[in-house]
Amino acid sequence: MIKLDILLRAQPGPGWLALCIALIAGVAVIDYANGYELSVSILYLAPVFLSAWIFGRQAGVVMSIIAAVFWLLSVLFMNDVYVNPLIHVWDALILFFTLAIFAVIISMLKTALGHADERFVTVLEGLDAAVYVADEEGELLYANEPYRREFGDPGVPLRPPYPGKEGEVHDARRERWYFVQSRAIRWVDGRLVQLHLATDITGQKKMEERSRQQQERLQMTAQLITVGEMASTLAHELNQPLAAIANYNMGCVRRLRSGAWNAGELLAALEKSGKQAERAGRILQRARDLVSRREPRFAACDLNEVIAEVAAMTAIEAEKNSVRVVTDLAAGLPPVRADTVMIEQVVFNLVRNAVEAMRETAPGDRRLVIRTSAGTADTVEVAVADRGHGINPRIEENLFTLFFTTKPRGLGLGLHICRSIIEAHAGRLWFSRDPSGGSIFHFSLPIAPA
Ligand code: ADP
């Protein structure tokens, strides 16, 4: 096996040439010692094979000529010619042609083998994945082009997490993830080695991570929204029992102070007060249940309807602020895949921000446009444009950061929540500047599957 390997890798050189010539000379000597025995000349096949294999067809043919001449000389030197010397020349010619045909066949065989090898290497080099072979000590025996490109030539071979198994490996130096598969193969020299195939899965990993983060943000968003809604509802609902409790308390205090009281009346008032406290507790409990349960419910939804709904909901608020709300809704838009309540929340937030941005705008110019349009081939777009103070480039970067606000009583939740909601819908939220003053907030949502 090892000798074959030497032959496969042999490069033309003076060493091989010397060996071929020595072999020819050796055979010639044996030939001479044996008389003109044609059978010994079979041994000339060895140098002819070597020269044809290593140096090519022409060298093989030249070697055949030399062999035939040697043989002829050895016969003629015997000097006991009892037949016509022309017969020996004829024999020498036959010997030459036999050896030359052998040389041609050998060189053709080598070319064919080379082609097969080339095809194999072309396939391996053309792969996207890094393919490499390493021995037990971790020495690299073969590496294809993608491997050399990724890891540099000598490189430390990546190994799967468990020997002989496949798995994901993080390469800390390159900050990339690879899926590595391995199996044991027998190498050309007979050793058992490991063939590895490493596919770069960094992109896929990033996407997984992004979608996990989005999912998390969505979860948080859903809770924040509910908390926001809940806060105002709670304040409203709790007000009643708390006021009632305060009332019953005051009544008791008054009676006790005046001295004109009876136990029955006090007991009844305290019992009622207790009931109200229980009611307040139930309200809180219900709120808690709601917060932990709200999840997005995706369905096909008409964005124009959502906009119309929000415009109606905010009409009073807009009017109070002297803002004229204009809706510019494209006809024939396809439905989008969305949770209507969440998208309403987004538009509601953008409208509220737009109204607040126009506090300093002259009342006659306070115009708010909500526009829908076909986005790219598979999205629908919404734009909310105002004539407000616009966005200072210095705060642009922080706009969507949680708790970032420039308003004295702002919470900095709105835009962050809006973006989380839109991203959770696989959409995009961004803003641009209106050349005539003010800002435009845009978002796009994917069209609902048919
Ligand atoms: P908040 O409204 O509580 O401040 P947001 O996250 O909704 O929180 O907004 C963050 C900041 O973005 C605002 O404080 C404001 O500076 C800026 N902003 C948002 N919408 C607009 C707009 N339409 N025009 C100008 N600035 C805006």
Coordinates of C-alpha atoms and ligand atoms in Angstrom, one line a residue:
M1 CA 0.0 0.0 0.0
I2 CA 2.7 2.4 1.0
K3 CA 4.7 1.7 -2.2
L4 CA 1.7 2.3 -4.3
D5 CA 1.3 5.6 -2.6
I6 CA 4.9 6.5 -3.6
L7 CA 4.1 5.7 -7.2
L8 CA 0.9 7.7 -7.1
R9 CA 2.7 10.8 -5.9
A10 CA 5.9 10.4 -7.9
Q11 CA 7.1 13.6 -9.6
P12 CA 9.5 13.5 -12.6
G13 CA 13.1 14.0 -11.3
P14 CA 16.7 12.9 -11.8
G15 CA 16.3 10.2 -9.1
W16 CA 13.6 8.4 -11.0
L17 CA 15.5 8.8 -14.3
A18 CA 18.6 7.2 -12.7
L19 CA 16.6 4.4 -11.4
C20 CA 15.1 3.7 -14.8
I21 CA 18.5 3.7 -16.5
A22 CA 19.9 1.5 -13.7
L23 CA 17.1 -1.0 -14.2
I24 CA 17.6 -1.1 -18.0
A25 CA 21.4 -1.7 -17.5
G26 CA 20.6 -4.4 -14.8
V27 CA 18.3 -6.3 -17.2
A28 CA 20.8 -5.9 -20.0
V29 CA 23.5 -7.6 -17.8
I30 CA 21.1 -10.4 -16.9
D31 CA 20.2 -10.7 -20.5
Y32 CA 23.8 -10.9 -21.5
A33 CA 24.5 -13.6 -18.9
N34 CA 21.6 -15.7 -20.2
G35 CA 22.4 -15.5 -23.8
Y36 CA 19.8 -14.1 -26.1
E37 CA 16.9 -15.6 -24.1
L38 CA 14.0 -13.5 -25.2
S39 CA 12.1 -14.4 -22.0
V40 CA 14.5 -12.4 -19.8
S41 CA 13.7 -9.3 -21.8
I42 CA 10.2 -9.4 -20.2
L43 CA 12.0 -7.7 -17.3
Y44 CA 12.5 -4.6 -19.4
L45 CA 8.8 -4.0 -18.7
A46 CA 9.8 -2.6 -15.3
P47 CA 11.9 0.4 -16.4
V48 CA 9.5 1.0 -19.3
F49 CA 6.6 1.1 -16.9
L50 CA 8.4 3.4 -14.5
S51 CA 9.5 5.9 -17.2
A52 CA 6.1 5.9 -18.9
W53 CA 4.3 6.4 -15.6
I54 CA 6.5 9.1 -14.3
F55 CA 7.9 10.9 -17.3
G56 CA 5.1 10.2 -19.9
R57 CA 4.6 8.4 -23.1
Q58 CA 7.6 9.7 -25.0
A59 CA 10.0 8.7 -22.2
G60 CA 8.4 5.2 -22.2
V61 CA 8.9 4.9 -26.0
V62 CA 12.6 6.0 -25.7
M63 CA 13.1 3.5 -22.9
S64 CA 11.6 0.8 -25.2
I65 CA 14.1 1.7 -27.9
I66 CA 17.0 1.6 -25.5
A67 CA 15.8 -1.8 -24.2
A68 CA 15.5 -3.2 -27.7
V69 CA 18.9 -1.9 -28.7
F70 CA 20.5 -3.4 -25.5
W71 CA 18.9 -6.7 -26.2
L72 CA 20.1 -6.7 -29.8
L73 CA 23.6 -5.8 -28.7
S74 CA 23.7 -8.5 -26.1
V75 CA 22.6 -11.0 -28.7
L76 CA 25.2 -9.8 -31.2
F77 CA 27.9 -9.9 -28.6
M78 CA 27.3 -13.5 -27.9
N79 CA 29.2 -14.0 -31.2
D80 CA 27.9 -17.5 -31.7
V81 CA 25.6 -16.4 -34.4
Y82 CA 24.4 -19.5 -36.2
V83 CA 21.4 -17.8 -37.8
N84 CA 21.0 -14.8 -40.0
P85 CA 21.5 -11.7 -37.8
L86 CA 18.5 -10.1 -39.5
I87 CA 16.3 -12.5 -37.5
H88 CA 17.6 -10.9 -34.3
V89 CA 16.9 -7.5 -35.7
W90 CA 13.4 -8.7 -36.4
D91 CA 13.1 -10.0 -32.8
A92 CA 14.4 -6.7 -31.5
L93 CA 11.8 -4.8 -33.5
I94 CA 9.0 -7.0 -32.0
L95 CA 10.4 -6.5 -28.6
F96 CA 10.5 -2.7 -29.2
F97 CA 6.9 -2.6 -30.4
T98 CA 5.6 -4.7 -27.5
L99 CA 7.4 -2.4 -25.0
A100 CA 6.3 0.8 -26.8
I101 CA 2.6 -0.3 -26.8
F102 CA 2.9 -1.2 -23.1
A103 CA 4.4 2.3 -22.5
V104 CA 1.5 4.0 -24.4
I105 CA -1.1 2.0 -22.5
I106 CA 0.5 2.9 -19.2
S107 CA 0.6 6.6 -20.0
M108 CA -3.0 6.5 -21.2
L109 CA -4.0 4.7 -18.0
K110 CA -2.3 7.4 -15.9
T111 CA -4.0 10.2 -17.8
A112 CA -7.4 8.5 -17.3
L113 CA -6.7 8.1 -13.6
G114 CA -5.7 11.7 -13.4
H115 CA -9.0 12.8 -15.0
A116 CA -11.0 10.7 -12.6
D117 CA -9.0 12.3 -9.7
E118 CA -9.5 15.8 -11.2
R119 CA -13.3 15.3 -11.4
F120 CA -13.3 14.2 -7.8
V121 CA -11.3 17.1 -6.7
T122 CA -13.4 19.6 -8.7
V123 CA -16.5 18.4 -7.0
L124 CA -14.9 18.6 -3.6
E125 CA -13.4 22.1 -4.3
G126 CA -16.7 23.3 -5.6
L127 CA -18.7 22.4 -2.5
D128 CA -19.8 25.2 -0.1
A129 CA -19.0 23.1 2.9
A130 CA -15.4 22.7 4.2
V131 CA -14.3 19.1 3.7
Y132 CA -11.1 18.0 5.4
V133 CA -9.3 14.8 6.5
A134 CA -7.3 14.7 9.7
D135 CA -5.5 11.9 11.4
E136 CA -5.6 10.9 15.1
E137 CA -3.0 13.5 16.1
G138 CA -5.1 16.2 14.4
E139 CA -2.7 16.5 11.4
L140 CA -4.5 17.8 8.3
L141 CA -4.2 15.3 5.4
Y142 CA -6.5 16.9 3.0
A143 CA -8.5 20.2 2.9
N144 CA -10.7 21.5 0.1
E145 CA -10.8 25.1 -1.1
P146 CA -13.6 26.3 1.2
Y147 CA -11.7 25.0 4.1
R148 CA -8.5 26.8 3.1
R149 CA -10.5 30.0 2.6
E150 CA -12.3 29.8 5.9
F151 CA -9.5 28.5 8.2
G152 CA -6.3 29.3 6.4
D153 CA -4.0 26.6 5.1
P154 CA -2.5 24.7 8.0
G155 CA -5.4 25.6 10.3
V156 CA -6.5 23.7 13.4
P157 CA -9.2 21.2 12.3
L158 CA -12.6 21.7 13.8
R159 CA -13.8 18.6 15.4
P160 CA -17.4 17.6 16.2
P161 CA -18.4 17.9 19.9
Y162 CA -18.2 14.2 20.4
P163 CA -15.8 12.0 18.3
G164 CA -17.5 10.3 15.5
K165 CA -20.8 12.2 16.0
E166 CA -22.2 15.3 14.3
G167 CA -23.0 18.5 16.0
E168 CA -22.8 22.3 16.2
V169 CA -19.4 23.7 17.0
H170 CA -18.7 27.3 17.9
D171 CA -15.5 28.7 16.6
A172 CA -14.7 31.4 19.1
R173 CA -11.7 32.8 17.1
R174 CA -13.9 33.5 14.0
E175 CA -17.1 34.0 16.0
R176 CA -18.9 31.6 13.7
W177 CA -21.0 28.5 14.1
Y178 CA -20.4 25.3 12.1
F179 CA -22.3 22.1 11.8
V180 CA -19.6 19.4 11.7
Q181 CA -20.1 15.9 10.6
S182 CA -17.4 13.2 10.8
R183 CA -16.8 9.6 9.9
A184 CA -13.9 7.3 10.0
I185 CA -12.4 6.3 6.6
R186 CA -9.4 4.4 5.5
W187 CA -6.8 6.8 4.1
V188 CA -4.7 6.0 1.0
D189 CA -1.9 4.7 3.1
G190 CA -4.2 2.4 5.0
R191 CA -4.5 4.4 8.2
L192 CA -7.9 5.0 9.8
V193 CA -8.5 8.7 9.7
Q194 CA -11.5 11.1 10.2
L195 CA -13.3 12.7 7.3
H196 CA -14.9 16.0 8.4
L197 CA -17.5 18.1 6.8
A198 CA -18.1 21.6 8.3
T199 CA -21.0 23.7 7.1
D200 CA -21.2 27.4 8.2
I201 CA -24.5 27.8 10.0
T202 CA -23.8 31.3 11.5
G203 CA -26.6 32.9 9.4
Q204 CA -29.1 30.3 10.5
K205 CA -28.0 30.6 14.1
K206 CA -28.4 34.4 14.0
M207 CA -31.9 34.1 12.5
E208 CA -32.9 31.6 15.2
E209 CA -31.5 33.9 17.8
R210 CA -33.3 36.9 16.3
S211 CA -36.6 35.1 16.2
R212 CA -36.1 34.0 19.8
Q213 CA -35.4 37.6 20.8
Q214 CA -38.4 38.7 18.9
Q215 CA -40.6 36.1 20.5
E216 CA -39.3 37.3 23.9
R217 CA -39.9 40.9 23.1
L218 CA -43.4 40.1 21.8
Q219 CA -44.1 38.4 25.1
M220 CA -42.9 41.4 27.0
T221 CA -44.7 43.7 24.6
A222 CA -48.0 41.9 25.0
Q223 CA -47.6 42.2 28.7
L224 CA -46.6 45.8 28.6
I225 CA -49.7 46.6 26.5
T226 CA -51.9 44.8 28.8
V227 CA -50.3 46.5 31.8
G228 CA -50.8 49.8 30.1
E229 CA -54.5 49.1 29.3
M230 CA -54.9 47.5 32.7
A231 CA -53.4 50.5 34.6
S232 CA -56.1 52.8 33.3
T233 CA -58.9 50.2 33.6
L234 CA -57.7 49.3 37.1
A235 CA -57.5 52.9 38.3
H236 CA -61.1 53.3 37.1
E237 CA -62.5 50.0 38.5
L238 CA -60.6 50.2 41.8
N239 CA -61.8 53.7 42.4
Q240 CA -65.3 52.5 43.1
P241 CA -64.7 50.0 45.9
L242 CA -62.0 52.2 47.4
A243 CA -64.3 55.2 47.5
A244 CA -67.0 53.0 49.0
I245 CA -64.6 51.7 51.7
A246 CA -63.6 55.3 52.5
N247 CA -67.3 56.2 52.8
Y248 CA -68.2 53.4 55.2
N249 CA -65.1 54.2 57.2
M250 CA -66.0 57.9 57.5
G251 CA -69.6 56.9 58.5
C252 CA -68.3 54.7 61.3
V253 CA -65.9 57.4 62.5
R254 CA -68.7 60.0 62.4
R255 CA -71.0 57.8 64.5
L256 CA -68.3 56.9 67.0
R257 CA -67.4 60.6 67.4
S258 CA -71.0 61.7 67.9
G259 CA -71.4 59.0 70.6
A260 CA -74.8 58.1 69.1
W261 CA -74.1 54.7 67.7
N262 CA -75.3 51.2 68.0
A263 CA -73.3 48.0 67.4
G264 CA -75.7 46.7 64.7
E265 CA -75.2 49.7 62.5
L266 CA -71.5 49.7 62.9
L267 CA -71.3 46.0 62.2
A268 CA -73.3 46.4 59.1
A269 CA -71.1 49.2 57.8
L270 CA -67.9 47.3 58.6
E271 CA -69.2 44.2 56.9
K272 CA -70.1 46.2 53.7
S273 CA -66.7 47.8 53.8
G274 CA -65.1 44.4 54.0
K275 CA -67.2 43.2 51.0
Q276 CA -65.9 46.2 49.0
A277 CA -62.3 45.3 50.0
E278 CA -62.9 41.8 48.7
R279 CA -64.3 43.2 45.5
A280 CA -61.1 45.3 45.0
G281 CA -59.1 42.1 45.6
R282 CA -61.1 40.3 42.9
I283 CA -60.5 43.1 40.4
L284 CA -56.8 42.9 41.0
Q285 CA -56.9 39.1 40.7
R286 CA -58.7 39.3 37.3
A287 CA -56.1 41.9 36.1
R288 CA -53.3 39.5 37.1
D289 CA -54.9 36.7 35.2
L290 CA -55.3 38.8 32.1
V291 CA -51.7 40.0 32.1
S292 CA -50.3 36.5 32.1
R293 CA -52.7 35.3 29.4
R294 CA -52.7 37.8 26.6
E295 CA -51.1 36.3 23.4
P296 CA -51.2 37.6 19.9
R297 CA -54.0 36.2 17.7
F298 CA -53.0 36.4 14.1
A299 CA -55.8 36.6 11.4
A300 CA -56.3 38.1 8.0
C301 CA -57.2 41.8 8.6
D302 CA -58.0 44.8 6.5
L303 CA -55.6 47.6 7.4
N304 CA -58.0 50.3 6.1
E305 CA -60.6 49.2 8.6
V306 CA -58.0 49.3 11.4
I307 CA -57.0 52.9 10.4
A308 CA -60.6 54.0 10.1
E309 CA -61.3 52.5 13.6
V310 CA -58.3 54.3 15.2
A311 CA -59.2 57.6 13.4
A312 CA -62.6 57.4 14.9
M313 CA -61.2 56.5 18.4
T314 CA -58.8 59.5 18.3
A315 CA -61.2 62.0 16.7
I316 CA -62.1 63.7 20.0
E317 CA -58.5 63.9 21.2
A318 CA -57.4 65.3 17.8
E319 CA -60.1 67.9 17.9
K320 CA -59.2 69.0 21.4
N321 CA -55.7 69.6 20.1
S322 CA -56.9 71.4 16.9
V323 CA -55.4 68.6 14.7
R324 CA -57.1 67.8 11.4
V325 CA -56.9 64.1 10.8
V326 CA -56.9 63.1 7.1
T327 CA -57.0 59.4 6.0
D328 CA -55.7 58.5 2.6
L329 CA -56.6 54.9 2.1
A330 CA -55.7 52.9 -1.0
A331 CA -58.5 50.9 -2.4
G332 CA -58.2 47.1 -3.1
L333 CA -55.4 46.4 -0.7
P334 CA -55.0 42.7 0.2
P335 CA -55.6 41.7 3.8
V336 CA -52.5 41.4 6.1
R337 CA -51.7 38.8 8.7
A338 CA -52.0 40.6 12.0
D339 CA -53.5 40.8 15.5
T340 CA -56.0 43.6 14.9
V341 CA -55.9 44.8 18.5
M342 CA -52.1 45.0 18.5
I343 CA -52.0 46.9 15.2
E344 CA -54.6 49.3 16.5
Q345 CA -52.4 49.9 19.4
V346 CA -49.5 50.7 17.1
V347 CA -51.4 53.1 15.0
F348 CA -52.9 54.6 18.1
N349 CA -49.4 55.2 19.5
L350 CA -48.1 56.8 16.3
V351 CA -51.1 59.1 16.1
R352 CA -50.7 60.1 19.7
N353 CA -47.0 60.9 19.1
A354 CA -47.9 62.9 16.0
V355 CA -50.5 64.9 17.9
E356 CA -48.1 65.6 20.7
A357 CA -45.3 66.6 18.2
M358 CA -47.6 69.3 16.8
R359 CA -48.2 71.1 20.2
E360 CA -46.0 74.0 19.0
T361 CA -47.2 74.0 15.4
A362 CA -49.6 76.9 14.5
P363 CA -53.2 75.5 15.0
G364 CA -54.1 76.0 11.3
D365 CA -51.2 73.8 10.2
R366 CA -51.8 70.9 12.5
R367 CA -52.5 68.3 9.9
L368 CA -52.1 64.6 10.4
V369 CA -52.3 62.2 7.4
I370 CA -52.7 58.4 7.8
R371 CA -52.0 56.7 4.5
T372 CA -52.2 53.1 3.4
S373 CA -50.5 51.8 0.2
A374 CA -49.3 48.7 -1.5
G375 CA -45.7 48.1 -0.3
T376 CA -43.4 45.6 -2.0
A377 CA -45.0 42.7 -3.8
D378 CA -46.0 41.0 -0.5
T379 CA -46.5 43.8 2.0
V380 CA -48.9 46.6 2.7
E381 CA -47.6 49.9 4.1
V382 CA -49.0 52.4 6.5
A383 CA -47.6 55.9 7.0
V384 CA -48.5 58.4 9.7
A385 CA -47.3 61.9 8.8
D386 CA -47.4 65.0 11.0
R387 CA -46.3 68.7 10.7
G388 CA -44.6 68.6 14.1
H389 CA -41.2 69.6 15.3
G390 CA -39.6 66.6 13.6
I391 CA -36.8 64.4 14.9
N392 CA -33.5 65.8 15.8
P393 CA -30.7 63.6 14.2
R394 CA -29.0 63.4 17.6
I395 CA -31.8 61.4 19.1
E396 CA -32.6 59.4 16.0
E397 CA -30.6 56.4 17.3
N398 CA -32.4 56.2 20.6
L399 CA -35.9 56.6 19.3
F400 CA -36.8 53.0 19.6
T401 CA -34.9 52.4 22.9
L402 CA -37.0 51.3 25.8
F403 CA -37.8 54.2 28.2
F404 CA -36.3 56.8 25.8
T405 CA -38.4 60.0 25.9
T406 CA -38.0 63.7 25.4
K407 CA -41.3 64.5 27.0
P408 CA -41.4 65.7 30.6
R409 CA -44.2 63.2 31.4
G410 CA -43.3 60.6 28.7
L411 CA -42.7 56.9 29.4
G412 CA -40.6 56.1 26.4
L413 CA -42.6 52.9 25.9
G414 CA -44.6 53.7 22.8
L415 CA -42.2 53.4 19.9
H416 CA -40.4 50.4 21.5
I417 CA -43.6 48.6 21.8
C418 CA -44.7 49.5 18.3
R419 CA -41.5 48.2 16.8
S420 CA -41.7 44.9 18.8
I421 CA -45.3 44.4 17.7
I422 CA -44.5 45.1 14.0
E423 CA -41.4 42.8 14.1
A424 CA -43.3 40.1 15.7
H425 CA -45.6 40.3 12.7
A426 CA -42.5 39.9 10.5
G427 CA -43.0 43.5 9.4
R428 CA -40.8 46.6 9.6
L429 CA -41.2 50.0 11.3
W430 CA -39.1 53.0 10.3
F431 CA -39.4 56.8 10.0
S432 CA -38.5 59.4 7.5
R433 CA -38.5 63.2 7.4
D434 CA -41.1 65.1 5.6
P435 CA -39.3 67.7 3.4
S436 CA -42.1 70.2 4.1
G437 CA -41.5 69.7 7.9
G438 CA -42.5 67.1 10.4
S439 CA -41.9 63.4 10.5
I440 CA -43.4 60.3 8.9
F441 CA -43.6 57.0 10.7
H442 CA -44.0 54.0 8.4
F443 CA -44.7 50.3 8.9
S444 CA -45.2 47.4 6.6
L445 CA -47.0 44.1 7.3
P446 CA -46.9 40.9 5.3
I447 CA -49.9 40.0 3.2
A448 CA -52.0 37.3 4.7
P449 CA -51.6 33.9 3.0
A450 CA -54.4 33.1 0.6
Ligands
ADP1 P1 -43.0 58.8 24.6 O1 -44.1 59.2 23.7 O2 -43.5 58.3 25.9 O3 -41.9 59.8 24.8 P2 -42.2 57.1 22.5 O4 -41.4 55.8 22.5 O5 -43.5 57.0 21.9 O6 -42.3 57.5 24.0 O7 -41.4 58.2 21.8 C1 -40.1 58.4 22.1 C2 -39.6 59.8 21.6 O8 -39.6 59.8 20.2 C3 -40.5 60.9 22.0 O9 -40.2 61.3 23.3 C4 -40.1 61.9 20.9 O10 -39.0 62.6 21.2 C5 -39.8 61.1 19.7 N1 -41.0 61.1 18.8 C6 -41.9 60.1 18.7 N2 -42.8 60.3 17.7 C7 -42.4 61.5 17.2 C8 -43.0 62.4 16.1 N3 -44.1 62.0 15.4 N4 -42.4 63.6 15.9 C9 -41.3 63.9 16.6 N5 -40.7 63.2 17.6 C10 -41.3 62.0 17.9

